[in-house]
Coordinates of C-alpha atoms in Angstrom, one line a residue:
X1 CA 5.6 -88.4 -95.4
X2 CA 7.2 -88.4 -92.3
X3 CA 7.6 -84.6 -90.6
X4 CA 10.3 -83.3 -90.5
X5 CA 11.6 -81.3 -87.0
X6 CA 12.7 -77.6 -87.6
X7 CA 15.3 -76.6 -85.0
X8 CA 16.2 -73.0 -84.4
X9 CA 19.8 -73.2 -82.7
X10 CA 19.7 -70.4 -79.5
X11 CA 21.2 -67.0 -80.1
X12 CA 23.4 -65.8 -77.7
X13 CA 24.0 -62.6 -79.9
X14 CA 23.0 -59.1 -77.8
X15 CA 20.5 -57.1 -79.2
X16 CA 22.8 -54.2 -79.0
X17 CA 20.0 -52.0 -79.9
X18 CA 17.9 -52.7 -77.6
X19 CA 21.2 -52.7 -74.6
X20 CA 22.8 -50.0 -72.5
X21 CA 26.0 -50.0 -71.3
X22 CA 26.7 -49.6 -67.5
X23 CA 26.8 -46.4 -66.4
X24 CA 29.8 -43.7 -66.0
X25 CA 30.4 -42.4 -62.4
X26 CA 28.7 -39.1 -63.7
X27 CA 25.5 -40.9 -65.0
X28 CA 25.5 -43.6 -63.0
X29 CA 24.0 -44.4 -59.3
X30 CA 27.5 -43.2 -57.5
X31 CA 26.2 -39.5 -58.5
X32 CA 22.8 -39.4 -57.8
X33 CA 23.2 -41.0 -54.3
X34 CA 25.9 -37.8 -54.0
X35 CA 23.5 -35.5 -54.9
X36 CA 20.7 -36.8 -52.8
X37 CA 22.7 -36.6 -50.0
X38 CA 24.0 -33.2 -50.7
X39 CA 20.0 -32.0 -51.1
X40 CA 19.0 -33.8 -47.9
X41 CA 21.8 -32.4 -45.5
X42 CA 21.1 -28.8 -46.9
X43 CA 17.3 -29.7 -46.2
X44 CA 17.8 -30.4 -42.6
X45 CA 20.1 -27.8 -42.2
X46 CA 17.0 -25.7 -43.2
X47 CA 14.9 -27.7 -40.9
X48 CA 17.9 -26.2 -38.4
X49 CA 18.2 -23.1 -39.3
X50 CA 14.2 -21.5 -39.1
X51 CA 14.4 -21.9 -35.4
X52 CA 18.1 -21.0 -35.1
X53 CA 17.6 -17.5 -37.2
X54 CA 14.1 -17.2 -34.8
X55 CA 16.5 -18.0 -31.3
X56 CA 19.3 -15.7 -32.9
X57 CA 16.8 -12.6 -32.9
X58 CA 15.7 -13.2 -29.5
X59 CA 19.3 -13.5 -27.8
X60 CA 19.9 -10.2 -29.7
X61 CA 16.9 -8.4 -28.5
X62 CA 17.7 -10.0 -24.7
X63 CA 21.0 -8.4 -25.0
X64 CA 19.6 -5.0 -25.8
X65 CA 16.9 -5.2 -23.0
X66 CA 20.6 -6.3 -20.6
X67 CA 22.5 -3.5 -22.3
X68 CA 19.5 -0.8 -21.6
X69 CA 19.0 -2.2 -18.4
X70 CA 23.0 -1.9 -18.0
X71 CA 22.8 2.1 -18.4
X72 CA 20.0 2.3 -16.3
X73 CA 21.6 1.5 -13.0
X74 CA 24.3 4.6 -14.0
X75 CA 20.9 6.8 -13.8
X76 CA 19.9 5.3 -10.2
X77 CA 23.0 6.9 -8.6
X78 CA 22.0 10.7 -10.3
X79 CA 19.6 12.5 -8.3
X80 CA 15.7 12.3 -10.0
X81 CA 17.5 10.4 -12.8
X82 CA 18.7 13.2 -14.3
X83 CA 22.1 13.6 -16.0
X84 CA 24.3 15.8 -18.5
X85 CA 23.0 15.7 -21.9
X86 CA 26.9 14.0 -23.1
X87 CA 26.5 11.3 -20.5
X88 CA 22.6 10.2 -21.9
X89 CA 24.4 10.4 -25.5
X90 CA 27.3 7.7 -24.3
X91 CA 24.3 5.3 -22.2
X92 CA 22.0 5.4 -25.2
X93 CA 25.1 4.6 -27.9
X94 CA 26.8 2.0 -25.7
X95 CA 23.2 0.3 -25.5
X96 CA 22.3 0.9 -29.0
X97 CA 18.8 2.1 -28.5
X98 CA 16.9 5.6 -28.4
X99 CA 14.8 5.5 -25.5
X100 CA 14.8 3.5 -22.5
X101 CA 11.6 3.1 -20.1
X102 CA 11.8 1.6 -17.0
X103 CA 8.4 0.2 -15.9
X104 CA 7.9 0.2 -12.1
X105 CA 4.5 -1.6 -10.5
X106 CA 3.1 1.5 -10.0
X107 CA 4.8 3.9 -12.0
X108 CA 6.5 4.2 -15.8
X109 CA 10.0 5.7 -15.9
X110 CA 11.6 7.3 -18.8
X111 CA 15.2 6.7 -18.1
X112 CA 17.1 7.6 -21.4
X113 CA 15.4 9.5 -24.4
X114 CA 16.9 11.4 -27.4
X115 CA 15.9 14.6 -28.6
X116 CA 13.4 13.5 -31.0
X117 CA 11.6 10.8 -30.1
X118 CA 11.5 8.5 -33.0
X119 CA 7.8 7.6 -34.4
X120 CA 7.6 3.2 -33.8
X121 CA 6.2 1.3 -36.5
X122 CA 6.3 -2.0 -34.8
X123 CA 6.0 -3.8 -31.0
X124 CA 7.5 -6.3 -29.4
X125 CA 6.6 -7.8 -26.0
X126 CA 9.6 -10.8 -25.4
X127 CA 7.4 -11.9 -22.5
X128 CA 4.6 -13.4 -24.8
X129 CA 6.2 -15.0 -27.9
X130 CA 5.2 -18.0 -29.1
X131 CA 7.7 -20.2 -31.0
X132 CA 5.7 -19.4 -34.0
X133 CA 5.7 -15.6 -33.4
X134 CA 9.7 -15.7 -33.3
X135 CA 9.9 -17.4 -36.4
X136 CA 7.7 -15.1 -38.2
X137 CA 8.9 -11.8 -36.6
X138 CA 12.5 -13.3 -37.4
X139 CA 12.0 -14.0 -41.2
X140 CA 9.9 -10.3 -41.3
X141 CA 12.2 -8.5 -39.8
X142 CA 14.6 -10.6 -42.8
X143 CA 12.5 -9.7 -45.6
X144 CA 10.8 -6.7 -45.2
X145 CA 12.0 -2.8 -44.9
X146 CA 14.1 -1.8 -41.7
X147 CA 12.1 -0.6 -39.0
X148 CA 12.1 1.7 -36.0
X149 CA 10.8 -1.0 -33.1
X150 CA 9.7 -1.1 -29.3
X151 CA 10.9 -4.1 -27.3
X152 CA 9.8 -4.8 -24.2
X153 CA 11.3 -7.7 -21.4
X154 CA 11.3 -8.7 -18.1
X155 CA 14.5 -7.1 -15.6
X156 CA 16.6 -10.1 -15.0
X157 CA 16.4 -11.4 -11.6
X158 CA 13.2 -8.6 -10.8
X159 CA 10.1 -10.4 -12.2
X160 CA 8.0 -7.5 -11.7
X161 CA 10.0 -5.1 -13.2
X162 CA 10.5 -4.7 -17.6
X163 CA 12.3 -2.6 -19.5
X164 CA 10.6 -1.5 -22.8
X165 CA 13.2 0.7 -25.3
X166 CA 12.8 2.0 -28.8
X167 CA 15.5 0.7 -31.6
X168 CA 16.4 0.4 -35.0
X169 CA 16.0 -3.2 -36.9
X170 CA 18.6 -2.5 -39.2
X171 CA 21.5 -3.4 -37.0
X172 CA 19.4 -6.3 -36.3
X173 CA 18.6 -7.6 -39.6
X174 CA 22.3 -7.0 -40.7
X175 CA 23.5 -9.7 -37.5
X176 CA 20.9 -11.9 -38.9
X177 CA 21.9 -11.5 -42.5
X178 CA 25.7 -12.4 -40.9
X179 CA 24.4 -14.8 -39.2
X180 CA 22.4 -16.9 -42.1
X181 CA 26.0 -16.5 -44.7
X182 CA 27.8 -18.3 -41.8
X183 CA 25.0 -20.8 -41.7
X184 CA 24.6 -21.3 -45.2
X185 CA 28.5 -21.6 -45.4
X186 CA 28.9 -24.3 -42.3
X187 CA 25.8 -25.9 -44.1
X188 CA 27.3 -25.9 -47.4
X189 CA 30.9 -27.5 -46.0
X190 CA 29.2 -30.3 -43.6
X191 CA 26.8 -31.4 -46.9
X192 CA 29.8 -31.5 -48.9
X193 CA 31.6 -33.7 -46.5
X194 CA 28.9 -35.7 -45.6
X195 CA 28.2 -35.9 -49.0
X196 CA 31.8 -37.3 -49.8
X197 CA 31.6 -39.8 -46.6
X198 CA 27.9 -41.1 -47.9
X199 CA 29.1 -40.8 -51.4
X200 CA 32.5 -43.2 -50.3
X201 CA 31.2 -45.6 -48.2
X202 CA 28.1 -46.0 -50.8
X203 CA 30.4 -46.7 -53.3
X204 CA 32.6 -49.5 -51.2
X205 CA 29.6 -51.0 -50.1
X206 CA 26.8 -51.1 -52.4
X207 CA 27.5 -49.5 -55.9
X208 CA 30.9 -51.2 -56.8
X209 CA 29.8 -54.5 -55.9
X210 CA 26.3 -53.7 -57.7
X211 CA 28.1 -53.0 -60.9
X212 CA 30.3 -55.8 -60.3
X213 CA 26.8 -57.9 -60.5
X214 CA 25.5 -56.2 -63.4
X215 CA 28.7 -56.0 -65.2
X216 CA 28.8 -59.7 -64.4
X217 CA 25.0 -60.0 -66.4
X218 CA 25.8 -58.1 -68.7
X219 CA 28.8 -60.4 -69.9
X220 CA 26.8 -63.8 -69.3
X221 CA 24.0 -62.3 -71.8
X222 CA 27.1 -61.5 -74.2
X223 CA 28.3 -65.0 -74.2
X224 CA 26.5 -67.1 -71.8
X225 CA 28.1 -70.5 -72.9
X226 CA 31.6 -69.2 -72.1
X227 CA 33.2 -70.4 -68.7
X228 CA 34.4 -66.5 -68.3
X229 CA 31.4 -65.2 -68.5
X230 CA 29.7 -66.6 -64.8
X231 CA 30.7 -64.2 -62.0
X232 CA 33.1 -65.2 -59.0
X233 CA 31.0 -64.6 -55.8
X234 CA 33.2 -63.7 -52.9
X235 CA 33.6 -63.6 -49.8
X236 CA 30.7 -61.5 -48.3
X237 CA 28.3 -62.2 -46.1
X238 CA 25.3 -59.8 -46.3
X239 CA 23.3 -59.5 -49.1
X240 CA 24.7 -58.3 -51.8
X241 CA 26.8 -61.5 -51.0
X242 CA 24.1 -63.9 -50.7
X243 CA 22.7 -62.3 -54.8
X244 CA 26.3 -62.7 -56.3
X245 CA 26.3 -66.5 -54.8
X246 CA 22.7 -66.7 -56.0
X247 CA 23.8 -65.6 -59.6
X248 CA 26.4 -67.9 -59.9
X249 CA 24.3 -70.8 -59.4
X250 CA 21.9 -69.4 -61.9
X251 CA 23.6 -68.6 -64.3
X252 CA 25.6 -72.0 -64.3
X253 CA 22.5 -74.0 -64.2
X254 CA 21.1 -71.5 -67.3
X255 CA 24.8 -71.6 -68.9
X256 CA 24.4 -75.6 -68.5
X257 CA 20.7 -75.8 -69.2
X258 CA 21.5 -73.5 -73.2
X259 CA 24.3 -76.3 -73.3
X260 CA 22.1 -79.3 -73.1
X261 CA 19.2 -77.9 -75.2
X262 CA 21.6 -76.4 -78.0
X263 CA 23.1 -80.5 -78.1
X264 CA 19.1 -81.4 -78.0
X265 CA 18.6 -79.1 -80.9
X266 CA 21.1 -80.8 -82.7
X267 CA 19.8 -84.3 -81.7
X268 CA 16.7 -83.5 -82.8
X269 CA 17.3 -82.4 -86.1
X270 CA 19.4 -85.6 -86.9
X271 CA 16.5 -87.7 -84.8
X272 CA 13.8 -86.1 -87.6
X273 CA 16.2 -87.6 -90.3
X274 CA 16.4 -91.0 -88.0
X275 CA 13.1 -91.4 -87.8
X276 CA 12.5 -90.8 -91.6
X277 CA 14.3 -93.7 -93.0
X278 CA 14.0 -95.4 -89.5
X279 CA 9.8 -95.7 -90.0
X280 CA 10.6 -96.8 -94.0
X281 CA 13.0 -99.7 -92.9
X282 CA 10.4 -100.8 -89.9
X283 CA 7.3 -100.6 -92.5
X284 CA 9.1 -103.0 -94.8
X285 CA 10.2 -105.1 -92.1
X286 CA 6.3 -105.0 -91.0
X287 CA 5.1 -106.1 -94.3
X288 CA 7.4 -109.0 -94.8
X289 CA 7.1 -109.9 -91.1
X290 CA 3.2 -110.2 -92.1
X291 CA 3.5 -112.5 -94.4
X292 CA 5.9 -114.9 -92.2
X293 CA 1.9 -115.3 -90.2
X294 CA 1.5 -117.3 -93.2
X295 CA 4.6 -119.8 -93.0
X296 CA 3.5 -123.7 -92.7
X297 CA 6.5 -123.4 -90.2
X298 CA 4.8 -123.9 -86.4
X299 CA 8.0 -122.0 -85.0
X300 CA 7.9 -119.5 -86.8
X301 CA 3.8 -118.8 -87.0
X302 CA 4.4 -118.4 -82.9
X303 CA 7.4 -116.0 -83.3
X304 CA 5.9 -114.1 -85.9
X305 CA 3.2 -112.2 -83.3
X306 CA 6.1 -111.0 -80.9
X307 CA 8.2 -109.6 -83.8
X308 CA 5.0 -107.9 -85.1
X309 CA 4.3 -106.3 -81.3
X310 CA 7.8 -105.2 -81.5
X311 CA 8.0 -103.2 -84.7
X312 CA 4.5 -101.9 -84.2
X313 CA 6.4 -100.7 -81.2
X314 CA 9.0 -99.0 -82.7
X315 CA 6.9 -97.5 -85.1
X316 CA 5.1 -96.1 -82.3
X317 CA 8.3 -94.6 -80.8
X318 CA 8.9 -93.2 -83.9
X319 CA 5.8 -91.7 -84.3
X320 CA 5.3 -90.7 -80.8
X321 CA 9.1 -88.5 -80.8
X322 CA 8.4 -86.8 -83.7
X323 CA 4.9 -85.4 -82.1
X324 CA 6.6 -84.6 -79.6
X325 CA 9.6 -83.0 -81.6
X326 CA 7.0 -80.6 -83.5
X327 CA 8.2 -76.7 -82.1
X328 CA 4.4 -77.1 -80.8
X329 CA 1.2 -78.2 -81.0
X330 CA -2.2 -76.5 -83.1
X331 CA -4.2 -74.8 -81.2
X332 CA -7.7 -76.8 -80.4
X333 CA -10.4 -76.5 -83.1
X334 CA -13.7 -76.9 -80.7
X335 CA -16.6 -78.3 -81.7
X336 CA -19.2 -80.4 -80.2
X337 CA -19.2 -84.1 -80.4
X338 CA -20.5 -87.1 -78.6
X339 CA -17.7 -88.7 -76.5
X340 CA -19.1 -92.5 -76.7
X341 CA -18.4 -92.8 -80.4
X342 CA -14.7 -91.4 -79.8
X343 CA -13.9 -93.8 -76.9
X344 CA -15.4 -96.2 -79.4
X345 CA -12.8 -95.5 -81.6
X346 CA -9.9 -95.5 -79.0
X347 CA -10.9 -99.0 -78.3
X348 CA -10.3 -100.2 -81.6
X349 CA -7.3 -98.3 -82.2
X350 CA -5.4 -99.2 -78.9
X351 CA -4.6 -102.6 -79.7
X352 CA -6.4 -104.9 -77.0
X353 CA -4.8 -108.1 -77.2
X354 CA -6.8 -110.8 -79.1
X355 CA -7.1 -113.4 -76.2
X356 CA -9.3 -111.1 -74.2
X357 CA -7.0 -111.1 -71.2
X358 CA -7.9 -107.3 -70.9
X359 CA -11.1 -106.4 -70.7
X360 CA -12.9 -102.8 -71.7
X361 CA -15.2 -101.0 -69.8
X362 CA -17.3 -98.2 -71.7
X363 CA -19.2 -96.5 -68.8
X364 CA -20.0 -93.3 -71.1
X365 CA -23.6 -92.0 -71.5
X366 CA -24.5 -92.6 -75.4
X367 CA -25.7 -88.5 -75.1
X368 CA -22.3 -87.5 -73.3
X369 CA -21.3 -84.6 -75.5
X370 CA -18.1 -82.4 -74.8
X371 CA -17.1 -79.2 -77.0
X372 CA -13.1 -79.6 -77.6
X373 CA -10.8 -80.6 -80.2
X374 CA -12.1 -84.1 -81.4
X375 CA -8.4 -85.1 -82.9
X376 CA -6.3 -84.1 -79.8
X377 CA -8.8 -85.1 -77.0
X378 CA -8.6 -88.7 -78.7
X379 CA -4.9 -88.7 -78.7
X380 CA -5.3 -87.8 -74.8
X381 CA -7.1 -91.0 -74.2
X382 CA -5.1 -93.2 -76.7
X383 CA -1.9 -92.1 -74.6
X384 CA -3.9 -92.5 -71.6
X385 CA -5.5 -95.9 -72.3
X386 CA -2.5 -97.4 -73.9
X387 CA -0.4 -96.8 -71.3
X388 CA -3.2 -98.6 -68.8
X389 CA -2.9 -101.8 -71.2
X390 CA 0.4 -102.0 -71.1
X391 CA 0.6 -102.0 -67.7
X392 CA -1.7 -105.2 -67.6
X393 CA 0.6 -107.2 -68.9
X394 CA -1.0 -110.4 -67.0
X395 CA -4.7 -109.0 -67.7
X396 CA -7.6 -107.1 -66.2
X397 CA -10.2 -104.8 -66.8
X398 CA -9.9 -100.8 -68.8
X399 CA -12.6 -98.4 -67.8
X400 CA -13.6 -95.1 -69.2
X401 CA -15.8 -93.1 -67.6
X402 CA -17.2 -89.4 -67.9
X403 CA -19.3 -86.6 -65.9
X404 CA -19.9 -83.3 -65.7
X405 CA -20.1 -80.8 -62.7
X406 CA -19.9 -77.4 -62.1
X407 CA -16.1 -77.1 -63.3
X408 CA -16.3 -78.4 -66.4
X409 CA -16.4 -82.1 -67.8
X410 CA -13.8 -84.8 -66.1
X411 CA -12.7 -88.3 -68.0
X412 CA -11.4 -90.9 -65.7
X413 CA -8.9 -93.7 -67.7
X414 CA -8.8 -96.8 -65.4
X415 CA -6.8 -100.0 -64.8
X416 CA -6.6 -102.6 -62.5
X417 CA -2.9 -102.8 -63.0
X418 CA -0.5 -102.9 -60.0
X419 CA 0.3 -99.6 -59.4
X420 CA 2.8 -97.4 -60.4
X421 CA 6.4 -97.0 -58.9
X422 CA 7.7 -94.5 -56.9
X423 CA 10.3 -93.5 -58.8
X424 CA 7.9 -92.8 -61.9
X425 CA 5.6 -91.0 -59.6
X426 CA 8.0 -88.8 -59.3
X427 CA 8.8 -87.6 -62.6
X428 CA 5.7 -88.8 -63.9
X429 CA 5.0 -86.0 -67.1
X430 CA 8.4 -85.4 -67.9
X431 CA 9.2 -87.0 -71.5
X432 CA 11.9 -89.5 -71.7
X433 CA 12.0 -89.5 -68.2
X434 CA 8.6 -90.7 -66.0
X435 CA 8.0 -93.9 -68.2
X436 CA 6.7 -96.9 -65.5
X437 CA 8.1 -99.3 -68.1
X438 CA 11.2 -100.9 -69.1
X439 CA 12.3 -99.6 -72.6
X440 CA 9.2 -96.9 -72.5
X441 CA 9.9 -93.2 -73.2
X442 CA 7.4 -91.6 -71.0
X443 CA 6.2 -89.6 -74.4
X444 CA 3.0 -90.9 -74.2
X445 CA 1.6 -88.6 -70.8
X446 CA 3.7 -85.5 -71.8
X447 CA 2.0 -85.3 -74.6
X448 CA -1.7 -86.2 -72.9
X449 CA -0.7 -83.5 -70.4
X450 CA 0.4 -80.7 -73.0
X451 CA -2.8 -81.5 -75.0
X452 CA -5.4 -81.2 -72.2
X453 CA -3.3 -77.9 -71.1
X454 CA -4.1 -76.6 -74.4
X455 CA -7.3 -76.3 -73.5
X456 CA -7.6 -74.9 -70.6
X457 CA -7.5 -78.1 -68.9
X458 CA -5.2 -80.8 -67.3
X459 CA -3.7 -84.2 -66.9
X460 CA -3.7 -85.5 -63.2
X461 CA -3.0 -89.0 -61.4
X462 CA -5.7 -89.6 -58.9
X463 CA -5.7 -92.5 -57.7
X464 CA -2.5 -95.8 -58.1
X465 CA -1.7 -98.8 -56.0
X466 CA -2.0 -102.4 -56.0
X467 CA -5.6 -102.3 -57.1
X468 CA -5.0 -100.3 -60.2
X469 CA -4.4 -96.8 -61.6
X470 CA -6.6 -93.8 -62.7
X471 CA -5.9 -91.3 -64.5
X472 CA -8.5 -88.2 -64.8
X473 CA -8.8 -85.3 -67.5
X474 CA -10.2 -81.9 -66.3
X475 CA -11.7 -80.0 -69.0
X476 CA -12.9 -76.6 -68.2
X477 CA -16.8 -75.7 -68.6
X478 CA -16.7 -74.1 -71.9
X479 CA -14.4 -76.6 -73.5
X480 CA -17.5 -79.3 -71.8

């Protein structure tokens, strides 16, 4: 019973339940590079700000030790410093502070006092800040209560003179509260517009043509065997470019390559039905053709042989395309066997001509034993040693030969045929396509290779020329 070839035509149908449509502008990458943005302008407008609310604090407090300064040069012109109690009211108002005290190299002025001096709950000495001291006293004097403070700084242009005055931080901390709103505002605006900018040119550049690319994919995998369905690259010449030129040659070779194999499928299935009643017609032809080797006819007793090597030959075609048809092959059954007696049986079942013009070399150990699959690995070297017969079409000499290393076990196939061409060199494991032979398929070494890959192992040309071909397969240690 000839097997039959199941074909499974290719689905182009989407798994809808298993898809997702592209995204909206709200959901999609557009609105979370917006976002992003926005968070990462109001971040370094935060990275801004601490040293600008810190810098803020210190100009005001420089302006109060200018403004007290200010009103103490209206005391230098009174005798002993000493004015009308209205007077000291206006200086101290105008300069926004309590007390002033000039300090002298050798001597410690009080300039301007109220009635009741005010009890100080904290000190400040301008003179000796750190940049990490302003930014802590700035974002203290933010968050905690308001305070009654003494500030002392140097007398502008008099290095060894300082003015040191009492004040209240709540003016202070209300500036700075002004101050951060119209920071957080500007902040606010400049994200939002650099937000939009980012968010615009983002969307010119990179997310319209993305979704132009995935909208493009999306489509192919819909209906990849429509001529609509492969994207238009254009005209770009950057990247995203170069990937919509890139997926237009893929998918055309994929839309072309789901083209061929869907028309293979098809052959295939009417090749299994071929082959069926093709392998019937070529065994009755066989058996009659059998019988001719009896004629008393001389003519036809020395035709008879060729048309018997031609059907056997056709049978084998037959044979070997429906192997090769199957969706795939077993997987190996392992188990140990000597590898004499199989080579044994390759020789008699590979057909060495009857006049002896090819000779067969047996250079296996009689204890050589591999572990694999006994059935496949002799289809390996019936492929294999065929192929080497028929390429000795004017005679020579067929040697196997086996050892075993450290990798596993290796079987060399040998003729002393010419050589194989270049152009079957080339595509030499492809089926139907690296045959070295007029009229040959190239089955025959597809299958060898796909067998030996099975397990765990390989197929590989070593050595061809004018002396001869080899052929070697690598078995891996535990399949040896």
């Amino acid at each position: 019973m000839v097997q039959q070839i199941e074909t499974t035509p290719i689905e182009a149908t989407p798994r809808s339940e298993r898809r997702r449509a592209l995204p909206t502008a709200l959901t999609g990458l557009s609105a979370r590079l917006l976002v992003l943005t926005a968070v990462f302008v109001m971040l370094s407008e935060v990275a801004i700000y601490v040293p600008s609310i810190a810098r803020f604090r210190m100009a005001y407090l420089e302006e109060k030790i200018s403004s007290a300064h200010l009103a103490s040069l209206a005391l230098k012109a009174a005798p002993d410093y000493m004015v009308d109690e209205a007077l000291k009211a206006e200086l101290l108002g105008s300069a926004g502070v309590h007390a002033v005290v000039l300090k002298l190299p050798d001597r410690r002025l009080m300039l301007l006092q109220g009635d009741m001096p005010p009890k100080v709950d904290a000190s400040f000495d301008l003179r000796e800040l750190t940049a990490t001291a302003m930014i802590v006293d700035a974002f203290g004097a933010l968050s905690g209560p308001e305070r009654m403070i003494r500030v002392q700084g140097a007398v502008p242009n008099q290095p060894d003179q300082s003015i040191e005055l009492v004040m209240e931080e709540g003016p202070l901390r209300r500036a700075m509260v002004d101050y951060s709103i119209n920071i957080l505002s500007l902040s606010i605006v400049i994200s939002l517009i650099t937000a939009g900018l980012v968010y615009l040119s983002l969307q010119a550049l990179l997310v319209r043509p993305m979704r132009r690319i995935t909208g493009a994919m999306v489509t192919f995998r819909k209906a990849p065997e429509s001529d609509d369905s492969v994207i238009r690259p254009s005209a770009r010449a950057d990247e995203l470019g170069l990937a919509e030129a890139e997926l237009a040659v893929m998918q055309e070779d994929l839309r072309g390559a789901l083209r061929q194999k869907n028309r293979l499928a098809a052959l295939g299935a009417a090749m299994s039905k071929v082959n069926h009643d093709l392998r019937n017609i070529l065994a009755t032809a066989q058996l009659v053709s059998e019988r001719l080797g009896a004629s008393a006819d001389p003519e036809v007793r020395r035709v008879t042989p060729t048309l018997l090597a031609s059907i056997d030959r056709a049978i084998d075609l037959c044979t070997q395309t429906l192997a090769y048809g199957k969706a795939e092959e077993p997987a190996p059954q392992r188990r140990r066997f000597r590898l004499r007696e199989l080579v044994e049986d390759v020789r008699l079942s590979v057909g060495l001509p009857a006049d002896g013009r090819v000779a067969w070399a047996d250079d296996v150990a009689e204890d050589f034993e591999v572990e694999a699959d006994r059935e496949q690995i002799f289809r390996v070297l019936l492929n294999l040693c065929r192929n080497a017969m028929q390429a000795m079409a004017e005679g020579g000499e067929l040697t196997v030969r086996a050892s075993r290393d450290g990798e596993g076990v290796k079987i060399e196939v040998r003729d002393t045929g010419p050589g194989l061409p270049d152009k079957a060199r080339a595509r030499l494991f492809e089926p139907f396509q690296g045959s070295a032979r007029a009229g040959g398929t190239g089955l025959g070494l597809a299958i060898a290779r796909e067998l030996a890959r099975a397990h765990g192992g390989d197929v590989r040309l070593i050595r061809t020329g004018a002396h001869g071909t080899a052929f070697r397969i690598d078995l891996p240690a535990e399949a040896g």
